[in-house]
Amino acid sequence: MNETTTPDFTLEAEQIVNGRPARSITLQEPVKRGEQLIEKLMIRKPQSGELRGVNLSDILNANTDAIMQLLPRVTVPTMVKHEVEAMDPADLLMCGMALVSFFVPKAALK
């Protein structure tokens, strides 16, 4: 019987990456980059310039195209377009949830 792992994601798991808040995501399906396997991503809080051309309501509604457009701009290590397009759908959704969490006012999280 195959065991499924639950992605490691909590709103409280905020860290600072490159001077900005970030959320850690452990991927269910690692992304292969050459010989390297990317098993964990940091999603940084987007700056306004990184949101250029992205409809915020699409991010909040978990629109796949909007999430895939924004992820290469805010991931550490930096994911490229074809890597994002090859991600497991559950991992893409978890990354989208991390993005959405940055748009929630801190007062609403209490």
mmCIF file of N, CA and C in Angstrom:
data_model
loop_
_atom_site.group_PDB
_atom_site.id
_atom_site.type_symbol
_atom_site.label_atom_id
_atom_site.label_comp_id
_atom_site.label_asym_id
_atom_site.label_seq_id
_atom_site.Cartn_x
_atom_site.Cartn_y
_atom_site.Cartn_z
ATOM 1 N N MET A 1 0.853 -1.175 0.000
ATOM 2 C CA MET A 1 0.000 0.000 0.000
ATOM 3 C C MET A 1 0.900 1.241 0.000
ATOM 4 N N ASN A 2 0.599 2.191 -0.838
ATOM 5 C CA ASN A 2 1.390 3.420 -0.919
ATOM 6 C C ASN A 2 0.945 4.400 0.153
ATOM 7 N N GLU A 3 1.946 5.031 0.776
ATOM 8 C CA GLU A 3 1.648 6.078 1.750
ATOM 9 C C GLU A 3 1.702 7.415 1.055
ATOM 10 N N THR A 4 0.772 8.262 1.378
ATOM 11 C CA THR A 4 0.807 9.620 0.831
ATOM 12 C C THR A 4 1.315 10.549 1.913
ATOM 13 N N THR A 5 2.179 11.462 1.496
ATOM 14 C CA THR A 5 2.671 12.431 2.468
ATOM 15 C C THR A 5 1.877 13.716 2.336
ATOM 16 N N THR A 6 1.650 14.332 3.446
ATOM 17 C CA THR A 6 0.948 15.605 3.447
ATOM 18 C C THR A 6 1.972 16.717 3.316
ATOM 19 N N PRO A 7 1.745 17.672 2.408
ATOM 20 C CA PRO A 7 2.706 18.768 2.279
ATOM 21 C C PRO A 7 2.873 19.505 3.597
ATOM 22 N N ASP A 8 4.113 19.917 3.857
ATOM 23 C CA ASP A 8 4.442 20.631 5.088
ATOM 24 C C ASP A 8 4.136 22.110 4.871
ATOM 25 N N PHE A 9 2.964 22.556 5.310
ATOM 26 C CA PHE A 9 2.562 23.936 5.092
ATOM 27 C C PHE A 9 1.719 24.408 6.256
ATOM 28 N N THR A 10 2.129 25.469 6.873
ATOM 29 C CA THR A 10 1.308 26.105 7.899
ATOM 30 C C THR A 10 1.468 27.608 7.759
ATOM 31 N N LEU A 11 0.407 28.328 7.992
ATOM 32 C CA LEU A 11 0.470 29.781 7.899
ATOM 33 C C LEU A 11 1.428 30.357 8.941
ATOM 34 N N GLU A 12 1.605 29.669 10.065
ATOM 35 C CA GLU A 12 2.492 30.163 11.116
ATOM 36 C C GLU A 12 3.967 29.988 10.768
ATOM 37 N N ALA A 13 4.281 29.172 9.781
ATOM 38 C CA ALA A 13 5.672 28.854 9.444
ATOM 39 C C ALA A 13 6.292 29.934 8.566
ATOM 40 N N GLU A 14 6.200 31.169 9.014
ATOM 41 C CA GLU A 14 6.764 32.265 8.238
ATOM 42 C C GLU A 14 8.229 32.449 8.602
ATOM 43 N N GLN A 15 9.033 32.638 7.576
ATOM 44 C CA GLN A 15 10.458 32.888 7.749
ATOM 45 C C GLN A 15 10.799 34.140 6.966
ATOM 46 N N ILE A 16 12.040 34.578 7.053
ATOM 47 C CA ILE A 16 12.499 35.724 6.274
ATOM 48 C C ILE A 16 13.510 35.220 5.246
ATOM 49 N N VAL A 17 13.250 35.498 3.974
ATOM 50 C CA VAL A 17 14.147 35.131 2.884
ATOM 51 C C VAL A 17 14.402 36.386 2.061
ATOM 52 N N ASN A 18 15.661 36.729 1.902
ATOM 53 C CA ASN A 18 16.038 37.942 1.160
ATOM 54 C C ASN A 18 15.305 39.173 1.687
ATOM 55 N N GLY A 19 15.147 39.240 3.011
ATOM 56 C CA GLY A 19 14.529 40.395 3.647
ATOM 57 C C GLY A 19 13.013 40.441 3.563
ATOM 58 N N ARG A 20 12.400 39.372 3.054
ATOM 59 C CA ARG A 20 10.935 39.356 2.936
ATOM 60 C C ARG A 20 10.352 38.113 3.597
ATOM 61 N N PRO A 21 9.113 38.221 4.092
ATOM 62 C CA PRO A 21 8.454 37.040 4.655
ATOM 63 C C PRO A 21 8.344 35.950 3.592
ATOM 64 N N ALA A 22 8.444 34.709 4.037
ATOM 65 C CA ALA A 22 8.350 33.571 3.111
ATOM 66 C C ALA A 22 7.704 32.392 3.826
ATOM 67 N N ARG A 23 7.098 31.531 3.059
ATOM 68 C CA ARG A 23 6.473 30.312 3.568
ATOM 69 C C ARG A 23 7.202 29.114 2.961
ATOM 70 N N SER A 24 7.364 28.090 3.755
ATOM 71 C CA SER A 24 8.054 26.883 3.333
ATOM 72 C C SER A 24 7.036 25.840 2.859
ATOM 73 N N ILE A 25 7.342 25.217 1.736
ATOM 74 C CA ILE A 25 6.485 24.161 1.191
ATOM 75 C C ILE A 25 7.358 22.933 0.936
ATOM 76 N N THR A 26 7.000 21.788 1.512
ATOM 77 C CA THR A 26 7.649 20.531 1.182
ATOM 78 C C THR A 26 6.801 19.881 0.100
ATOM 79 N N LEU A 27 7.399 19.661 -1.056
ATOM 80 C CA LEU A 27 6.659 19.143 -2.204
ATOM 81 C C LEU A 27 6.347 17.662 -2.034
ATOM 82 N N GLN A 28 5.131 17.268 -2.410
ATOM 83 C CA GLN A 28 4.757 15.850 -2.422
ATOM 84 C C GLN A 28 5.529 15.112 -3.506
ATOM 85 N N GLU A 29 5.682 15.773 -4.640
ATOM 86 C CA GLU A 29 6.413 15.224 -5.775
ATOM 87 C C GLU A 29 7.566 16.170 -6.085
ATOM 88 N N PRO A 30 8.797 15.804 -5.715
ATOM 89 C CA PRO A 30 9.936 16.689 -5.980
ATOM 90 C C PRO A 30 10.051 17.018 -7.465
ATOM 91 N N VAL A 31 10.573 18.199 -7.746
ATOM 92 C CA VAL A 31 10.782 18.654 -9.121
ATOM 93 C C VAL A 31 12.214 18.310 -9.500
ATOM 94 N N LYS A 32 12.374 17.655 -10.644
ATOM 95 C CA LYS A 32 13.709 17.256 -11.090
ATOM 96 C C LYS A 32 14.322 18.373 -11.928
ATOM 97 N N ARG A 33 15.544 18.773 -11.547
ATOM 98 C CA ARG A 33 16.299 19.782 -12.281
ATOM 99 C C ARG A 33 17.665 19.175 -12.555
ATOM 100 N N GLY A 34 17.820 18.630 -13.751
ATOM 101 C CA GLY A 34 19.061 17.914 -14.057
ATOM 102 C C GLY A 34 19.179 16.722 -13.138
ATOM 103 N N GLU A 35 20.290 16.643 -12.412
ATOM 104 C CA GLU A 35 20.510 15.569 -11.442
ATOM 105 C C GLU A 35 19.950 15.916 -10.067
ATOM 106 N N GLN A 36 19.552 17.161 -9.879
ATOM 107 C CA GLN A 36 19.078 17.648 -8.579
ATOM 108 C C GLN A 36 17.576 17.442 -8.434
ATOM 109 N N LEU A 37 17.142 17.090 -7.232
ATOM 110 C CA LEU A 37 15.721 17.011 -6.904
ATOM 111 C C LEU A 37 15.396 18.174 -5.970
ATOM 112 N N ILE A 38 14.420 18.972 -6.348
ATOM 113 C CA ILE A 38 13.961 20.072 -5.498
ATOM 114 C C ILE A 38 12.790 19.536 -4.688
ATOM 115 N N GLU A 39 13.001 19.376 -3.398
ATOM 116 C CA GLU A 39 11.988 18.796 -2.526
ATOM 117 C C GLU A 39 11.274 19.832 -1.674
ATOM 118 N N LYS A 40 11.887 21.000 -1.541
ATOM 119 C CA LYS A 40 11.326 22.045 -0.690
ATOM 120 C C LYS A 40 11.460 23.384 -1.384
ATOM 121 N N LEU A 41 10.415 24.197 -1.300
ATOM 122 C CA LEU A 41 10.419 25.543 -1.873
ATOM 123 C C LEU A 41 10.120 26.560 -0.782
ATOM 124 N N MET A 42 10.666 27.727 -0.960
ATOM 125 C CA MET A 42 10.274 28.874 -0.159
ATOM 126 C C MET A 42 9.494 29.786 -1.096
ATOM 127 N N ILE A 43 8.333 30.220 -0.667
ATOM 128 C CA ILE A 43 7.514 31.157 -1.427
ATOM 129 C C ILE A 43 7.644 32.503 -0.719
ATOM 130 N N ARG A 44 8.287 33.477 -1.393
ATOM 131 C CA ARG A 44 8.475 34.806 -0.805
ATOM 132 C C ARG A 44 7.238 35.668 -1.025
ATOM 133 N N LYS A 45 7.001 36.574 -0.095
ATOM 134 C CA LYS A 45 5.918 37.535 -0.258
ATOM 135 C C LYS A 45 6.225 38.396 -1.486
ATOM 136 N N PRO A 46 5.294 38.469 -2.449
ATOM 137 C CA PRO A 46 5.564 39.250 -3.659
ATOM 138 C C PRO A 46 5.631 40.743 -3.372
ATOM 139 N N GLN A 47 6.508 41.410 -4.089
ATOM 140 C CA GLN A 47 6.505 42.863 -4.081
ATOM 141 C C GLN A 47 5.594 43.314 -5.216
ATOM 142 N N SER A 48 5.181 44.562 -5.181
ATOM 143 C CA SER A 48 4.227 45.060 -6.176
ATOM 144 C C SER A 48 4.698 44.829 -7.604
ATOM 145 N N GLY A 49 5.981 45.042 -7.882
ATOM 146 C CA GLY A 49 6.496 44.858 -9.237
ATOM 147 C C GLY A 49 6.391 43.426 -9.717
ATOM 148 N N GLU A 50 6.482 42.466 -8.793
ATOM 149 C CA GLU A 50 6.364 41.052 -9.168
ATOM 150 C C GLU A 50 4.922 40.669 -9.484
ATOM 151 N N LEU A 51 3.993 41.511 -9.096
ATOM 152 C CA LEU A 51 2.580 41.259 -9.369
ATOM 153 C C LEU A 51 2.132 41.836 -10.712
ATOM 154 N N ARG A 52 3.039 42.530 -11.380
ATOM 155 C CA ARG A 52 2.705 43.155 -12.661
ATOM 156 C C ARG A 52 2.159 42.116 -13.637
ATOM 157 N N GLY A 53 1.025 42.424 -14.237
ATOM 158 C CA GLY A 53 0.418 41.533 -15.224
ATOM 159 C C GLY A 53 -0.372 40.380 -14.635
ATOM 160 N N VAL A 54 -0.467 40.327 -13.306
ATOM 161 C CA VAL A 54 -1.210 39.250 -12.641
ATOM 162 C C VAL A 54 -2.442 39.858 -11.998
ATOM 163 N N ASN A 55 -3.595 39.284 -12.260
ATOM 164 C CA ASN A 55 -4.841 39.739 -11.655
ATOM 165 C C ASN A 55 -4.914 39.158 -10.239
ATOM 166 N N LEU A 56 -4.921 40.023 -9.225
ATOM 167 C CA LEU A 56 -4.938 39.548 -7.842
ATOM 168 C C LEU A 56 -6.158 38.689 -7.530
ATOM 169 N N SER A 57 -7.283 39.011 -8.122
ATOM 170 C CA SER A 57 -8.469 38.187 -7.861
ATOM 171 C C SER A 57 -8.278 36.775 -8.427
ATOM 172 N N ASP A 58 -7.489 36.646 -9.498
ATOM 173 C CA ASP A 58 -7.185 35.310 -10.025
ATOM 174 C C ASP A 58 -6.337 34.511 -9.045
ATOM 175 N N ILE A 59 -5.380 35.174 -8.380
ATOM 176 C CA ILE A 59 -4.576 34.495 -7.363
ATOM 177 C C ILE A 59 -5.474 34.071 -6.207
ATOM 178 N N LEU A 60 -6.324 34.976 -5.745
ATOM 179 C CA LEU A 60 -7.209 34.680 -4.615
ATOM 180 C C LEU A 60 -8.203 33.568 -4.945
ATOM 181 N N ASN A 61 -8.543 33.416 -6.219
ATOM 182 C CA ASN A 61 -9.456 32.364 -6.660
ATOM 183 C C ASN A 61 -8.722 31.101 -7.093
ATOM 184 N N ALA A 62 -7.421 31.029 -6.824
ATOM 185 C CA ALA A 62 -6.587 29.874 -7.148
ATOM 186 C C ALA A 62 -6.596 29.539 -8.638
ATOM 187 N N ASN A 63 -6.564 30.581 -9.453
ATOM 188 C CA ASN A 63 -6.495 30.391 -10.904
ATOM 189 C C ASN A 63 -5.121 29.827 -11.261
ATOM 190 N N THR A 64 -5.119 28.679 -11.906
ATOM 191 C CA THR A 64 -3.879 27.975 -12.227
ATOM 192 C C THR A 64 -2.911 28.837 -13.026
ATOM 193 N N ASP A 65 -3.397 29.501 -14.076
ATOM 194 C CA ASP A 65 -2.516 30.314 -14.920
ATOM 195 C C ASP A 65 -1.875 31.450 -14.129
ATOM 196 N N ALA A 66 -2.640 32.093 -13.257
ATOM 197 C CA ALA A 66 -2.111 33.203 -12.463
ATOM 198 C C ALA A 66 -1.051 32.711 -11.478
ATOM 199 N N ILE A 67 -1.301 31.582 -10.837
ATOM 200 C CA ILE A 67 -0.326 31.019 -9.903
ATOM 201 C C ILE A 67 0.949 30.643 -10.653
ATOM 202 N N MET A 68 0.793 29.988 -11.806
ATOM 203 C CA MET A 68 1.966 29.577 -12.587
ATOM 204 C C MET A 68 2.741 30.782 -13.119
ATOM 205 N N GLN A 69 2.072 31.885 -13.374
ATOM 206 C CA GLN A 69 2.744 33.101 -13.833
ATOM 207 C C GLN A 69 3.561 33.734 -12.707
ATOM 208 N N LEU A 70 3.047 33.705 -11.490
ATOM 209 C CA LEU A 70 3.692 34.368 -10.370
ATOM 210 C C LEU A 70 4.798 33.538 -9.713
ATOM 211 N N LEU A 71 4.663 32.233 -9.676
ATOM 212 C CA LEU A 71 5.629 31.403 -8.946
ATOM 213 C C LEU A 71 7.087 31.601 -9.364
ATOM 214 N N PRO A 72 7.415 31.660 -10.659
ATOM 215 C CA PRO A 72 8.831 31.859 -11.000
ATOM 216 C C PRO A 72 9.413 33.167 -10.456
ATOM 217 N N ARG A 73 8.589 34.101 -10.109
ATOM 218 C CA ARG A 73 9.044 35.396 -9.596
ATOM 219 C C ARG A 73 9.309 35.388 -8.094
ATOM 220 N N VAL A 74 8.757 34.398 -7.379
ATOM 221 C CA VAL A 74 8.807 34.455 -5.916
ATOM 222 C C VAL A 74 9.304 33.177 -5.238
ATOM 223 N N THR A 75 9.813 32.212 -5.997
ATOM 224 C CA THR A 75 10.264 30.965 -5.383
ATOM 225 C C THR A 75 11.768 30.967 -5.133
ATOM 226 N N VAL A 76 12.152 30.284 -4.060
ATOM 227 C CA VAL A 76 13.558 30.043 -3.748
ATOM 228 C C VAL A 76 13.669 28.550 -3.483
ATOM 229 N N PRO A 77 14.429 27.785 -4.265
ATOM 230 C CA PRO A 77 15.163 28.222 -5.444
ATOM 231 C C PRO A 77 14.200 28.675 -6.536
ATOM 232 N N THR A 78 14.680 29.527 -7.418
ATOM 233 C CA THR A 78 13.840 30.068 -8.481
ATOM 234 C C THR A 78 13.421 28.954 -9.436
ATOM 235 N N MET A 79 12.104 28.787 -9.560
ATOM 236 C CA MET A 79 11.563 27.801 -10.496
ATOM 237 C C MET A 79 11.391 28.471 -11.855
ATOM 238 N N VAL A 80 11.653 27.725 -12.909
ATOM 239 C CA VAL A 80 11.421 28.248 -14.249
ATOM 240 C C VAL A 80 10.078 27.736 -14.751
ATOM 241 N N LYS A 81 9.588 28.364 -15.805
ATOM 242 C CA LYS A 81 8.235 28.100 -16.297
ATOM 243 C C LYS A 81 7.955 26.608 -16.507
ATOM 244 N N HIS A 82 8.838 25.900 -17.195
ATOM 245 C CA HIS A 82 8.556 24.479 -17.480
ATOM 246 C C HIS A 82 8.570 23.626 -16.205
ATOM 247 N N GLU A 83 9.324 24.048 -15.182
ATOM 248 C CA GLU A 83 9.302 23.315 -13.916
ATOM 249 C C GLU A 83 7.978 23.529 -13.189
ATOM 250 N N VAL A 84 7.488 24.759 -13.223
ATOM 251 C CA VAL A 84 6.195 25.057 -12.592
ATOM 252 C C VAL A 84 5.082 24.302 -13.316
ATOM 253 N N GLU A 85 5.145 24.271 -14.639
ATOM 254 C CA GLU A 85 4.120 23.575 -15.421
ATOM 255 C C GLU A 85 4.131 22.068 -15.183
ATOM 256 N N ALA A 86 5.269 21.526 -14.753
ATOM 257 C CA ALA A 86 5.384 20.086 -14.510
ATOM 258 C C ALA A 86 5.084 19.702 -13.056
ATOM 259 N N MET A 87 4.772 20.680 -12.210
ATOM 260 C CA MET A 87 4.517 20.389 -10.795
ATOM 261 C C MET A 87 3.266 19.542 -10.608
ATOM 262 N N ASP A 88 3.273 18.764 -9.555
ATOM 263 C CA ASP A 88 2.094 18.016 -9.146
ATOM 264 C C ASP A 88 0.984 19.021 -8.814
ATOM 265 N N PRO A 89 -0.251 18.775 -9.229
ATOM 266 C CA PRO A 89 -1.335 19.727 -8.959
ATOM 267 C C PRO A 89 -1.512 20.051 -7.475
ATOM 268 N N ALA A 90 -1.322 19.074 -6.604
ATOM 269 C CA ALA A 90 -1.452 19.336 -5.159
ATOM 270 C C ALA A 90 -0.368 20.304 -4.689
ATOM 271 N N ASP A 91 0.839 20.158 -5.226
ATOM 272 C CA ASP A 91 1.927 21.064 -4.862
ATOM 273 C C ASP A 91 1.656 22.467 -5.397
ATOM 274 N N LEU A 92 1.128 22.551 -6.608
ATOM 275 C CA LEU A 92 0.782 23.855 -7.182
ATOM 276 C C LEU A 92 -0.270 24.544 -6.313
ATOM 277 N N LEU A 93 -1.255 23.792 -5.864
ATOM 278 C CA LEU A 93 -2.300 24.360 -5.011
ATOM 279 C C LEU A 93 -1.722 24.835 -3.678
ATOM 280 N N MET A 94 -0.809 24.057 -3.088
ATOM 281 C CA MET A 94 -0.187 24.467 -1.830
ATOM 282 C C MET A 94 0.614 25.755 -2.022
ATOM 283 N N CYS A 95 1.299 25.875 -3.141
ATOM 284 C CA CYS A 95 2.034 27.109 -3.432
ATOM 285 C C CYS A 95 1.056 28.272 -3.589
ATOM 286 N N GLY A 96 -0.068 28.019 -4.240
ATOM 287 C CA GLY A 96 -1.098 29.049 -4.386
ATOM 288 C C GLY A 96 -1.648 29.480 -3.037
ATOM 289 N N MET A 97 -1.838 28.526 -2.127
ATOM 290 C CA MET A 97 -2.328 28.855 -0.793
ATOM 291 C C MET A 97 -1.312 29.716 -0.043
ATOM 292 N N ALA A 98 -0.033 29.408 -0.241
ATOM 293 C CA ALA A 98 1.010 30.226 0.389
ATOM 294 C C ALA A 98 0.950 31.644 -0.155
ATOM 295 N N LEU A 99 0.768 31.782 -1.464
ATOM 296 C CA LEU A 99 0.656 33.117 -2.066
ATOM 297 C C LEU A 99 -0.537 33.874 -1.506
ATOM 298 N N VAL A 100 -1.683 33.217 -1.453
ATOM 299 C CA VAL A 100 -2.900 33.854 -0.953
ATOM 300 C C VAL A 100 -2.712 34.330 0.485
ATOM 301 N N SER A 101 -1.977 33.573 1.268
ATOM 302 C CA SER A 101 -1.798 33.922 2.679
ATOM 303 C C SER A 101 -1.122 35.276 2.845
ATOM 304 N N PHE A 102 -0.345 35.709 1.865
ATOM 305 C CA PHE A 102 0.319 37.009 1.956
ATOM 306 C C PHE A 102 -0.626 38.187 1.708
ATOM 307 N N PHE A 103 -1.828 37.899 1.188
ATOM 308 C CA PHE A 103 -2.780 38.956 0.899
ATOM 309 C C PHE A 103 -3.843 39.096 1.978
ATOM 310 N N VAL A 104 -3.750 38.281 3.003
ATOM 311 C CA VAL A 104 -4.698 38.348 4.113
ATOM 312 C C VAL A 104 -4.143 39.352 5.143
ATOM 313 N N PRO A 105 -4.948 40.347 5.531
ATOM 314 C CA PRO A 105 -4.465 41.293 6.546
ATOM 315 C C PRO A 105 -4.120 40.554 7.837
ATOM 316 N N LYS A 106 -3.036 40.964 8.485
ATOM 317 C CA LYS A 106 -2.590 40.315 9.710
ATOM 318 C C LYS A 106 -3.675 40.311 10.774
ATOM 319 N N ALA A 107 -4.490 41.348 10.827
ATOM 320 C CA ALA A 107 -5.562 41.423 11.814
ATOM 321 C C ALA A 107 -6.584 40.298 11.617
ATOM 322 N N ALA A 108 -6.776 39.855 10.383
ATOM 323 C CA ALA A 108 -7.741 38.808 10.088
ATOM 324 C C ALA A 108 -7.225 37.428 10.510
ATOM 325 N N LEU A 109 -5.913 37.298 10.705
ATOM 326 C CA LEU A 109 -5.331 36.008 11.093
ATOM 327 C C LEU A 109 -5.395 35.754 12.580
ATOM 328 N N LYS A 110 -5.786 36.758 13.371
ATOM 329 C CA LYS A 110 -5.830 36.599 14.843
ATOM 330 C C LYS A 110 -7.069 35.897 15.282
#
